[in-house]
mmCIF file of C-alpha atoms in Angstrom:
data_model
loop_
_atom_site.group_PDB
_atom_site.id
_atom_site.type_symbol
_atom_site.label_atom_id
_atom_site.label_comp_id
_atom_site.label_asym_id
_atom_site.label_seq_id
_atom_site.Cartn_x
_atom_site.Cartn_y
_atom_site.Cartn_z
ATOM 1 C CA PRO B 1 -0.082 -11.146 4.134
ATOM 2 C CA ASP B 2 -1.384 -12.941 7.240
ATOM 3 C CA MET B 3 1.615 -12.032 9.406
ATOM 4 C CA PRO B 4 0.592 -10.055 12.505
ATOM 5 C CA LYS B 5 1.629 -6.386 12.583
ATOM 6 C CA GLU B 6 3.792 -6.916 15.680
ATOM 7 C CA GLU B 7 5.740 -9.694 13.978
ATOM 8 C CA LYS B 8 6.239 -7.607 10.846
ATOM 9 C CA GLU B 9 7.650 -4.753 12.922
ATOM 10 C CA LEU B 10 9.918 -7.121 14.809
ATOM 11 C CA LEU B 11 11.306 -8.630 11.614
ATOM 12 C CA SER B 12 11.727 -5.292 9.859
ATOM 13 C CA VAL B 13 14.560 -4.217 12.181
ATOM 14 C CA PRO B 14 17.782 -4.088 10.103
ATOM 15 C CA TYR B 15 20.379 -6.481 11.478
ATOM 16 C CA ASP B 16 22.878 -6.182 8.638
ATOM 17 C CA ARG B 17 25.284 -3.256 8.919
ATOM 18 C CA LEU B 18 25.197 -2.848 5.152
ATOM 19 C CA ARG B 19 21.569 -1.762 5.417
ATOM 20 C CA SER B 20 21.533 -0.105 8.816
ATOM 21 C CA SER B 21 22.506 3.361 9.988
ATOM 22 C CA ALA B 22 26.028 2.069 10.632
ATOM 23 C CA PRO B 23 27.322 0.907 7.249
ATOM 24 C CA HIS B 24 30.921 1.275 8.370
ATOM 25 C CA GLY B 25 30.620 -1.586 10.838
ATOM 26 C CA PHE B 26 33.611 -2.393 12.964
ATOM 27 C CA ILE B 27 35.674 0.663 12.025
ATOM 28 C CA GLU B 28 32.862 2.849 13.308
ATOM 29 C CA ASP B 29 32.776 0.756 16.491
ATOM 30 C CA PHE B 30 36.531 1.285 16.842
ATOM 31 C CA MET B 31 36.246 5.071 16.509
ATOM 32 C CA ASN B 32 33.340 5.310 18.962
ATOM 33 C CA ILE B 33 35.267 3.295 21.535
ATOM 34 C CA LEU B 34 38.409 5.357 20.929
ATOM 35 C CA ARG B 35 36.440 8.537 21.696
ATOM 36 C CA ARG B 36 35.003 7.076 24.865
ATOM 37 C CA LEU B 37 38.349 5.816 26.152
ATOM 38 C CA ALA B 38 39.925 9.179 25.347
ATOM 39 C CA ASN B 39 37.638 10.584 28.048
ATOM 40 C CA GLU B 40 37.650 7.655 30.466
ATOM 41 C CA GLY B 41 41.299 6.674 30.093
ATOM 42 C CA ALA B 42 43.058 3.470 29.039
ATOM 43 C CA ASP B 43 46.234 1.853 30.328
ATOM 44 C CA SER B 44 47.062 -0.395 27.371
ATOM 45 C CA ILE B 45 45.907 -1.595 23.982
ATOM 46 C CA ASP B 46 44.207 -4.451 25.839
ATOM 47 C CA ASP B 47 41.620 -1.970 27.167
ATOM 48 C CA LEU B 48 40.776 -0.944 23.610
ATOM 49 C CA TYR B 49 40.557 -4.566 22.503
ATOM 50 C CA ARG B 50 38.300 -5.508 25.408
ATOM 51 C CA GLU B 51 35.805 -2.749 24.652
ATOM 52 C CA PHE B 52 35.946 -3.454 20.934
ATOM 53 C CA TRP B 53 35.174 -7.159 21.321
ATOM 54 C CA ASN B 54 32.362 -6.363 23.761
ATOM 55 C CA SER B 55 30.807 -4.239 21.024
ATOM 56 C CA VAL B 56 31.233 -6.961 18.390
ATOM 57 C CA GLU B 57 29.788 -9.553 20.767
ATOM 58 C CA HIS B 58 26.715 -7.395 21.366
ATOM 59 C CA PHE B 59 26.175 -7.006 17.613
ATOM 60 C CA LEU B 60 26.529 -10.753 16.955
ATOM 61 C CA ASP B 61 24.004 -11.572 19.712
ATOM 62 C CA PHE B 62 21.550 -9.119 18.172
ATOM 63 C CA LYS B 63 22.056 -10.378 14.622
ATOM 64 C CA LEU B 64 21.793 -14.088 15.453
ATOM 65 C CA ALA B 65 18.626 -13.561 17.497
ATOM 66 C CA HIS B 66 17.069 -11.649 14.641
ATOM 67 C CA LEU B 67 18.081 -14.260 12.052
ATOM 68 C CA SER B 68 16.541 -16.924 14.256
ATOM 69 C CA ARG B 69 13.238 -15.028 14.470
ATOM 70 C CA GLU B 70 13.246 -14.513 10.722
ATOM 71 C CA LEU B 71 13.991 -18.182 10.012
ATOM 72 C CA ASN B 72 11.206 -19.392 12.281
ATOM 73 C CA ALA B 73 8.754 -16.949 10.717
ATOM 74 C CA ARG B 74 9.634 -18.226 7.248
ATOM 75 C CA LYS B 75 9.276 -21.850 8.309
ATOM 76 C CA LYS B 76 5.771 -21.150 9.617
ATOM 77 C CA ARG B 77 4.817 -19.724 6.214
ATOM 78 C CA PRO B 78 6.741 -21.732 3.635
ATOM 79 C CA SER B 79 6.811 -20.198 0.187
ATOM 80 C CA SER B 80 7.173 -22.036 -3.101
ATOM 81 C CA ARG B 81 8.480 -18.889 -4.755
ATOM 82 C CA LEU B 82 12.197 -19.275 -5.443
ATOM 83 C CA THR B 83 14.560 -16.352 -5.159
ATOM 84 C CA TYR B 84 17.500 -15.709 -7.453
ATOM 85 C CA ALA B 85 19.878 -17.106 -4.816
ATOM 86 C CA ASP B 86 17.781 -20.278 -4.424
ATOM 87 C CA CYS B 87 18.615 -21.232 -8.001
ATOM 88 C CA PHE B 88 22.224 -21.845 -6.956
ATOM 89 C CA LEU B 89 21.283 -24.282 -4.167
ATOM 90 C CA THR B 90 20.493 -27.963 -4.641
ATOM 91 C CA GLU B 91 17.761 -28.541 -2.052
ATOM 92 C CA PRO B 92 15.599 -25.509 -2.908
ATOM 93 C CA MET B 93 15.691 -26.580 -6.569
ATOM 94 C CA LYS B 94 14.803 -30.181 -5.677
ATOM 95 C CA GLN B 95 11.989 -29.305 -3.291
ATOM 96 C CA GLY B 96 10.687 -26.188 -4.993
ATOM 97 C CA LYS B 97 10.933 -24.304 -1.694
ATOM 98 C CA SER B 98 12.946 -21.271 -0.726
ATOM 99 C CA PHE B 99 16.205 -21.663 1.220
ATOM 100 C CA GLY B 100 14.709 -19.843 4.188
ATOM 101 C CA ALA B 101 11.537 -21.916 4.356
ATOM 102 C CA GLY B 102 12.540 -25.438 5.220
ATOM 103 C CA ALA B 103 14.419 -26.451 2.077
ATOM 104 C CA SER B 104 17.839 -26.756 3.727
ATOM 105 C CA LYS B 105 19.365 -28.625 6.602
ATOM 106 C CA TYR B 106 21.595 -25.675 7.538
ATOM 107 C CA TYR B 107 21.076 -21.923 7.301
ATOM 108 C CA TYR B 108 23.977 -19.522 7.290
ATOM 109 C CA GLY B 109 24.753 -15.876 6.822
ATOM 110 C CA LEU B 110 28.070 -14.317 5.922
ATOM 111 C CA GLN B 111 29.599 -12.252 8.697
ATOM 112 C CA SER B 112 32.338 -10.190 7.140
ATOM 113 C CA VAL B 113 35.041 -7.957 8.547
ATOM 114 C CA GLN B 114 34.765 -4.896 6.335
ATOM 115 C CA GLY B 115 37.902 -2.824 5.850
ATOM 116 C CA LEU B 116 40.098 -5.465 7.469
ATOM 117 C CA GLY B 117 43.415 -3.778 6.645
ATOM 118 C CA THR B 118 42.179 -0.377 7.825
ATOM 119 C CA LEU B 119 40.918 -1.879 11.093
ATOM 120 C CA ILE B 120 44.192 -3.695 11.770
ATOM 121 C CA ASP B 121 46.194 -0.562 10.942
ATOM 122 C CA CYS B 122 44.148 1.512 13.394
ATOM 123 C CA PHE B 123 44.953 -0.902 16.231
ATOM 124 C CA ILE B 124 48.623 -0.985 15.231
ATOM 125 C CA THR B 125 48.918 2.814 15.112
ATOM 126 C CA VAL B 126 47.253 3.373 18.484
ATOM 127 C CA ASP B 127 49.354 0.676 20.111
ATOM 128 C CA GLU B 128 52.605 2.006 18.622
ATOM 129 C CA LEU B 129 52.148 5.754 19.085
ATOM 130 C CA VAL B 130 50.013 5.935 22.245
ATOM 131 C CA PHE B 131 51.014 2.976 24.380
ATOM 132 C CA LYS B 132 54.455 1.833 23.239
ATOM 133 C CA ARG B 133 56.247 5.021 22.166
ATOM 134 C CA LYS B 134 53.946 7.449 24.024
ATOM 135 C CA MET B 135 54.274 10.045 21.270
ATOM 136 C CA THR B 136 50.624 11.126 21.471
ATOM 137 C CA THR B 137 47.475 10.520 23.504
ATOM 138 C CA LEU B 138 44.102 9.036 22.683
ATOM 139 C CA GLY B 139 42.579 12.486 23.113
ATOM 140 C CA GLU B 140 44.975 14.150 20.679
ATOM 141 C CA LEU B 141 44.510 11.340 18.168
ATOM 142 C CA VAL B 142 40.714 11.688 18.306
ATOM 143 C CA THR B 143 40.926 15.470 17.943
ATOM 144 C CA ALA B 144 43.289 15.128 14.983
ATOM 145 C CA THR B 145 41.081 12.651 13.138
ATOM 146 C CA ASP B 146 38.001 14.797 13.779
ATOM 147 C CA ALA B 147 39.916 17.670 12.180
ATOM 148 C CA ASN B 148 40.974 15.447 9.258
ATOM 149 C CA PHE B 149 44.540 16.062 10.525
ATOM 150 C CA GLU B 150 44.376 19.751 9.533
ATOM 151 C CA GLY B 151 46.770 21.535 11.883
ATOM 152 C CA TYR B 152 48.210 18.183 12.955
ATOM 153 C CA GLY B 153 50.782 17.642 10.209
ATOM 154 C CA ARG B 154 53.421 16.168 12.487
ATOM 155 C CA LEU B 155 50.999 13.694 14.035
ATOM 156 C CA HIS B 156 49.657 12.753 10.604
ATOM 157 C CA ALA B 157 53.204 12.029 9.428
ATOM 158 C CA LEU B 158 53.751 9.855 12.506
ATOM 159 C CA CYS B 159 50.549 7.909 11.849
ATOM 160 C CA LEU B 160 51.569 7.291 8.252
ATOM 161 C CA SER B 161 55.087 6.227 9.272
ATOM 162 C CA VAL B 162 53.938 3.326 11.474
ATOM 163 C CA ASP B 163 54.519 -0.078 9.858
ATOM 164 C CA LYS B 164 51.104 -1.387 8.900
ATOM 165 C CA TYR B 165 49.499 -4.732 8.046
ATOM 166 C CA GLY B 166 51.347 -5.983 4.972
ATOM 167 C CA SER B 167 54.779 -4.764 6.075
ATOM 168 C CA ASP B 168 55.624 -8.125 7.720
ATOM 169 C CA THR B 169 56.874 -6.704 11.015
ATOM 170 C CA GLU B 170 56.439 -8.365 14.385
ATOM 171 C CA LEU B 171 53.913 -5.834 15.726
ATOM 172 C CA SER B 172 51.800 -5.644 12.558
ATOM 173 C CA ASN B 173 51.653 -9.429 12.233
ATOM 174 C CA TYR B 174 50.725 -9.714 15.907
ATOM 175 C CA HIS B 175 47.704 -7.442 15.536
ATOM 176 C CA ALA B 176 46.605 -9.077 12.263
ATOM 177 C CA ARG B 177 46.688 -12.477 13.975
ATOM 178 C CA ARG B 178 45.050 -11.271 17.194
ATOM 179 C CA ILE B 179 42.136 -9.568 15.435
ATOM 180 C CA THR B 180 41.319 -12.357 12.991
ATOM 181 C CA GLU B 181 41.783 -15.257 15.424
ATOM 182 C CA THR B 182 39.656 -13.586 18.099
ATOM 183 C CA TYR B 183 37.006 -12.705 15.545
ATOM 184 C CA VAL B 184 36.750 -16.267 14.243
ATOM 185 C CA LYS B 185 36.430 -17.705 17.740
ATOM 186 C CA LEU B 186 33.795 -15.150 18.731
ATOM 187 C CA VAL B 187 31.640 -15.756 15.643
ATOM 188 C CA GLN B 188 31.894 -19.534 16.030
ATOM 189 C CA ASP B 189 31.159 -19.484 19.770
ATOM 190 C CA LYS B 190 28.160 -17.216 19.328
ATOM 191 C CA SER B 191 26.815 -19.321 16.456
ATOM 192 C CA ARG B 192 27.197 -22.704 18.162
ATOM 193 C CA PRO B 193 23.952 -22.696 20.237
ATOM 194 C CA TYR B 194 21.924 -21.620 17.196
ATOM 195 C CA PHE B 195 23.616 -24.232 15.034
ATOM 196 C CA GLU B 196 22.930 -27.040 17.493
ATOM 197 C CA ARG B 197 19.324 -25.960 18.042
ATOM 198 C CA GLU B 198 18.172 -25.010 14.509
ATOM 199 C CA GLY B 199 21.062 -25.426 12.063
ATOM 200 C CA LEU B 200 21.670 -21.662 11.884
ATOM 201 C CA PHE B 201 25.143 -20.146 11.952
ATOM 202 C CA LEU B 202 27.251 -17.216 10.791
ATOM 203 C CA GLU B 203 30.216 -17.859 8.533
ATOM 204 C CA PRO B 204 33.309 -15.653 9.057
ATOM 205 C CA CYS B 205 34.182 -13.840 5.842
ATOM 206 C CA LEU B 206 36.638 -11.175 4.657
ATOM 207 C CA GLN B 207 34.925 -10.073 1.467
ATOM 208 C CA SER B 208 34.008 -6.418 0.909
ATOM 209 C CA ASP B 209 34.043 -6.193 -2.899
ATOM 210 C CA THR B 210 33.831 -2.535 -3.994
ATOM 211 C CA TRP B 211 31.972 -1.276 -0.925
ATOM 212 C CA HIS B 212 35.285 0.042 0.427
ATOM 213 C CA LEU B 213 34.895 3.041 -1.883
ATOM 214 C CA LYS B 214 31.384 3.973 -0.722
ATOM 215 C CA TRP B 215 32.131 3.480 2.968
ATOM 216 C CA GLY B 216 35.369 5.416 2.730
ATOM 217 C CA ARG B 217 33.648 8.287 0.922
ATOM 218 C CA ILE B 218 31.219 8.912 3.792
ATOM 219 C CA PHE B 219 33.587 8.208 6.686
ATOM 220 C CA GLY B 220 35.976 10.569 8.473
ATOM 221 C CA ALA B 221 39.713 10.239 9.010
ATOM 222 C CA THR B 222 41.102 7.276 10.940
ATOM 223 C CA PRO B 223 44.167 6.871 13.214
ATOM 224 C CA ASP B 224 46.144 4.945 10.585
ATOM 225 C CA GLY B 225 46.565 8.245 8.728
ATOM 226 C CA ARG B 226 43.792 7.686 6.207
ATOM 227 C CA LEU B 227 42.062 10.986 5.412
ATOM 228 C CA ALA B 228 38.314 11.576 5.344
ATOM 229 C CA GLY B 229 36.617 10.363 2.192
ATOM 230 C CA LYS B 230 39.467 8.092 1.148
ATOM 231 C CA PRO B 231 38.768 4.388 0.495
ATOM 232 C CA PHE B 232 39.032 1.757 3.185
ATOM 233 C CA SER B 233 41.134 -1.313 2.492
ATOM 234 C CA HIS B 234 39.231 -4.002 0.639
ATOM 235 C CA ASN B 235 38.841 -7.746 1.102
ATOM 236 C CA THR B 236 41.980 -9.342 2.588
ATOM 237 C CA ARG B 237 44.326 -6.870 0.951
ATOM 238 C CA PRO B 238 46.473 -4.502 3.023
ATOM 239 C CA SER B 239 45.831 -0.786 2.607
ATOM 240 C CA ALA B 240 47.429 0.858 -0.423
ATOM 241 C CA GLY B 241 51.018 1.825 0.331
ATOM 242 C CA ALA B 242 51.296 -0.356 3.449
ATOM 243 C CA CYS B 243 53.510 -3.060 1.944
ATOM 244 C CA LYS B 244 56.885 -1.432 2.552
ATOM 245 C CA ASN B 245 58.776 -4.726 2.361
ATOM 246 C CA GLY B 246 57.583 -5.693 -1.092
ATOM 247 C CA LEU B 247 55.383 -8.437 -2.410
ATOM 248 C CA THR B 248 57.119 -11.173 -0.422
ATOM 249 C CA GLY B 249 56.631 -9.224 2.782
ATOM 250 C CA MET B 250 52.966 -8.632 1.968
ATOM 251 C CA LEU B 251 52.219 -12.300 1.324
ATOM 252 C CA ASN B 252 54.183 -13.418 4.371
ATOM 253 C CA SER B 253 52.319 -10.985 6.622
ATOM 254 C CA MET B 254 48.992 -12.228 5.275
ATOM 255 C CA LEU B 255 49.836 -15.723 6.487
ATOM 256 C CA SER B 256 49.219 -14.372 10.004
ATOM 257 C CA ILE B 257 45.510 -14.723 9.196
ATOM 258 C CA PRO B 258 43.864 -18.134 9.814
ATOM 259 C CA PHE B 259 42.351 -18.334 6.330
ATOM 260 C CA GLU B 260 41.121 -21.893 6.884
ATOM 261 C CA HIS B 261 38.332 -20.429 9.041
ATOM 262 C CA PHE B 262 37.087 -17.858 6.513
ATOM 263 C CA MET B 263 34.615 -18.614 3.738
ATOM 264 C CA SER B 264 35.835 -15.908 1.374
ATOM 265 C CA GLY B 265 38.378 -13.136 1.041
ATOM 266 C CA SER B 266 39.872 -12.260 -2.307
ATOM 267 C CA LEU B 267 43.293 -10.707 -2.785
ATOM 268 C CA ASN B 268 44.194 -8.431 -5.667
ATOM 269 C CA VAL B 269 47.891 -8.466 -6.483
ATOM 270 C CA ASP B 270 49.230 -5.800 -8.839
ATOM 271 C CA LEU B 271 52.528 -6.726 -10.479
ATOM 272 C CA GLN B 272 54.848 -4.930 -12.867
ATOM 273 C CA LYS B 273 55.381 -6.853 -16.089
ATOM 274 C CA LYS B 274 59.120 -6.153 -16.092
ATOM 275 C CA ASP B 275 59.587 -7.989 -12.781
ATOM 276 C CA PHE B 276 58.311 -11.314 -14.107
ATOM 277 C CA GLU B 277 59.354 -11.412 -17.736
ATOM 278 C CA GLY B 278 60.745 -14.509 -19.458
ATOM 279 C CA GLU B 279 61.358 -18.016 -18.152
ATOM 280 C CA LYS B 280 63.195 -16.738 -15.084
ATOM 281 C CA GLY B 281 60.343 -14.387 -14.222
ATOM 282 C CA LEU B 282 57.803 -17.175 -14.618
ATOM 283 C CA ALA B 283 59.840 -19.438 -12.317
ATOM 284 C CA ILE B 284 60.010 -16.692 -9.668
ATOM 285 C CA PHE B 285 56.282 -16.025 -9.987
ATOM 286 C CA SER B 286 55.439 -19.728 -9.662
ATOM 287 C CA ALA B 287 57.702 -20.264 -6.654
ATOM 288 C CA LEU B 288 56.399 -17.169 -4.885
ATOM 289 C CA PHE B 289 52.717 -18.043 -5.110
ATOM 290 C CA ALA B 290 53.248 -21.768 -4.595
ATOM 291 C CA SER B 291 54.958 -20.918 -1.305
ATOM 292 C CA TYR B 292 52.092 -18.608 -0.324
ATOM 293 C CA PHE B 293 49.387 -21.192 -0.989
ATOM 294 C CA ASN B 294 51.345 -24.113 0.473
ATOM 295 C CA ASN B 295 51.648 -22.163 3.712
ATOM 296 C CA GLY B 296 47.947 -21.378 4.015
ATOM 297 C CA GLY B 297 47.164 -18.570 1.563
ATOM 298 C CA LEU B 298 43.492 -18.397 0.578
ATOM 299 C CA HIS B 299 43.296 -16.659 -2.775
ATOM 300 C CA ALA B 300 45.091 -14.372 -5.219
ATOM 301 C CA GLN B 301 44.137 -12.769 -8.497
ATOM 302 C CA VAL B 302 46.855 -11.007 -10.427
ATOM 303 C CA SER B 303 46.940 -7.857 -12.558
ATOM 304 C CA VAL B 304 50.044 -7.043 -14.622
ATOM 305 C CA ASN B 305 49.183 -3.587 -15.901
ATOM 306 C CA ASN B 306 51.379 -0.583 -15.227
ATOM 307 C CA ALA B 307 50.017 2.740 -14.028
ATOM 308 C CA ASP B 308 50.898 4.615 -17.234
ATOM 309 C CA GLU B 309 48.814 2.170 -19.246
ATOM 310 C CA LEU B 310 45.844 2.585 -16.903
ATOM 311 C CA ILE B 311 46.050 6.386 -16.980
ATOM 312 C CA ALA B 312 46.248 6.315 -20.780
ATOM 313 C CA ALA B 313 43.138 4.124 -20.900
ATOM 314 C CA GLN B 314 41.307 6.497 -18.580
ATOM 315 C CA ASN B 315 42.150 9.456 -20.830
ATOM 316 C CA ASP B 316 41.494 7.644 -24.125
ATOM 317 C CA PRO B 317 39.010 4.818 -23.450
ATOM 318 C CA ASP B 318 38.234 4.148 -27.119
ATOM 319 C CA SER B 319 41.820 2.996 -27.732
ATOM 320 C CA HIS B 320 41.852 0.631 -24.722
ATOM 321 C CA ARG B 321 38.571 -1.274 -24.933
ATOM 322 C CA ASP B 322 40.345 -4.606 -24.417
ATOM 323 C CA LEU B 323 42.198 -3.651 -21.228
ATOM 324 C CA ARG B 324 41.066 -6.058 -18.513
ATOM 325 C CA VAL B 325 41.878 -5.592 -14.830
ATOM 326 C CA ARG B 326 41.228 -7.336 -11.558
ATOM 327 C CA VAL B 327 38.707 -5.190 -9.727
ATOM 328 C CA THR B 328 38.065 -6.680 -6.290
ATOM 329 C CA GLY B 329 36.547 -10.156 -6.335
ATOM 330 C CA TYR B 330 36.279 -10.250 -10.088
ATOM 331 C CA SER B 331 37.758 -9.046 -13.385
ATOM 332 C CA GLY B 332 36.381 -6.300 -15.575
ATOM 333 C CA ILE B 333 37.071 -4.134 -18.622
ATOM 334 C CA PHE B 334 38.885 -1.089 -17.236
ATOM 335 C CA THR B 335 37.106 1.447 -19.433
ATOM 336 C CA ASP B 336 33.670 0.125 -18.382
ATOM 337 C CA ILE B 337 34.048 0.709 -14.650
ATOM 338 C CA CYS B 338 33.332 3.997 -12.869
ATOM 339 C CA LYS B 339 36.025 6.647 -12.447
ATOM 340 C CA ASP B 340 36.211 6.244 -8.646
ATOM 341 C CA LEU B 341 37.063 2.586 -9.071
ATOM 342 C CA GLN B 342 39.492 3.354 -11.904
ATOM 343 C CA ASP B 343 41.268 5.859 -9.639
ATOM 344 C CA ASP B 344 41.416 3.296 -6.834
ATOM 345 C CA ILE B 345 43.034 0.717 -9.129
ATOM 346 C CA ILE B 346 45.525 3.284 -10.456
ATOM 347 C CA GLU B 347 46.462 4.344 -6.919
ATOM 348 C CA ARG B 348 47.065 0.808 -5.679
ATOM 349 C CA THR B 349 49.111 0.045 -8.831
ATOM 350 C CA ILE B 350 51.313 3.100 -8.299
ATOM 351 C CA LYS B 351 51.844 2.366 -4.608
ATOM 352 C CA GLU B 352 52.686 -1.277 -5.177
ATOM 353 C CA GLY B 353 54.933 -0.481 -8.126
#
């Protein structure tokens, strides 16, 4: 109550893209830069990367400065009122003070790459079709996405045909590695002065939970061939239908990501029961995921439902009340979740089957 009006206004500025006018985050940055370079010109994918990272750097500077102001304001007015999140932290419970008001040695915020697979696929597609094969231009690609690819059937087919993140090809793995490694370094470098001065830092993260549905619903088409309104990729998982070289190829391509630097990033894996039946199937399953984790994999949660079973449950929920599925970062009863999410799970099951 005693905070000056000027300070209140300063702290009320939204710094989190989830709550700002740009909920799409880095994919929106990518599209804005693509439009600008379509007018100004670009010689290589490096030009697009340079502008993209400049935009991310600007956002991180803004967010860290705001978090610092907020932290210092809270420390000046320590509150003994605990939040829900404080109840999961040792020091706030011990001291009876909130996390943001002097009860912790370090203060961190999650800084997530939302729609990771979609973002990687956009870079791959532009690099492949515009700069390597020269089958289209940045201008044509922007015009086509603005039109939701209506009247651009050939170009849409080309965009869909490019091997994406999850296909385990040299180009797709290169872009997955380049994006995630650069992102980690940028977040860590930007956080370091704040960490050394006041124990504040951002933690790289790849978690999006079910937000990929909402963001996709309000966002236009993208160069990877995704149509307007369709979901973005979620968490660490490649986009639905991108894993053309099977489950082994998907897991191997994901090892391009330096998971040791990310706090969180769940992976939903949808398997067909028939592929892993019996002792032999169990041995294959065990060897496959042991190899993935031994080589640096972060996380996996497995569903073994087939699409027909999911569709039947959607049509007759009363007969399938015990059908449990992996949703995004958690499990849930299939008949209890909303239809949009049910459809998303069915689609990814069909495409991976």
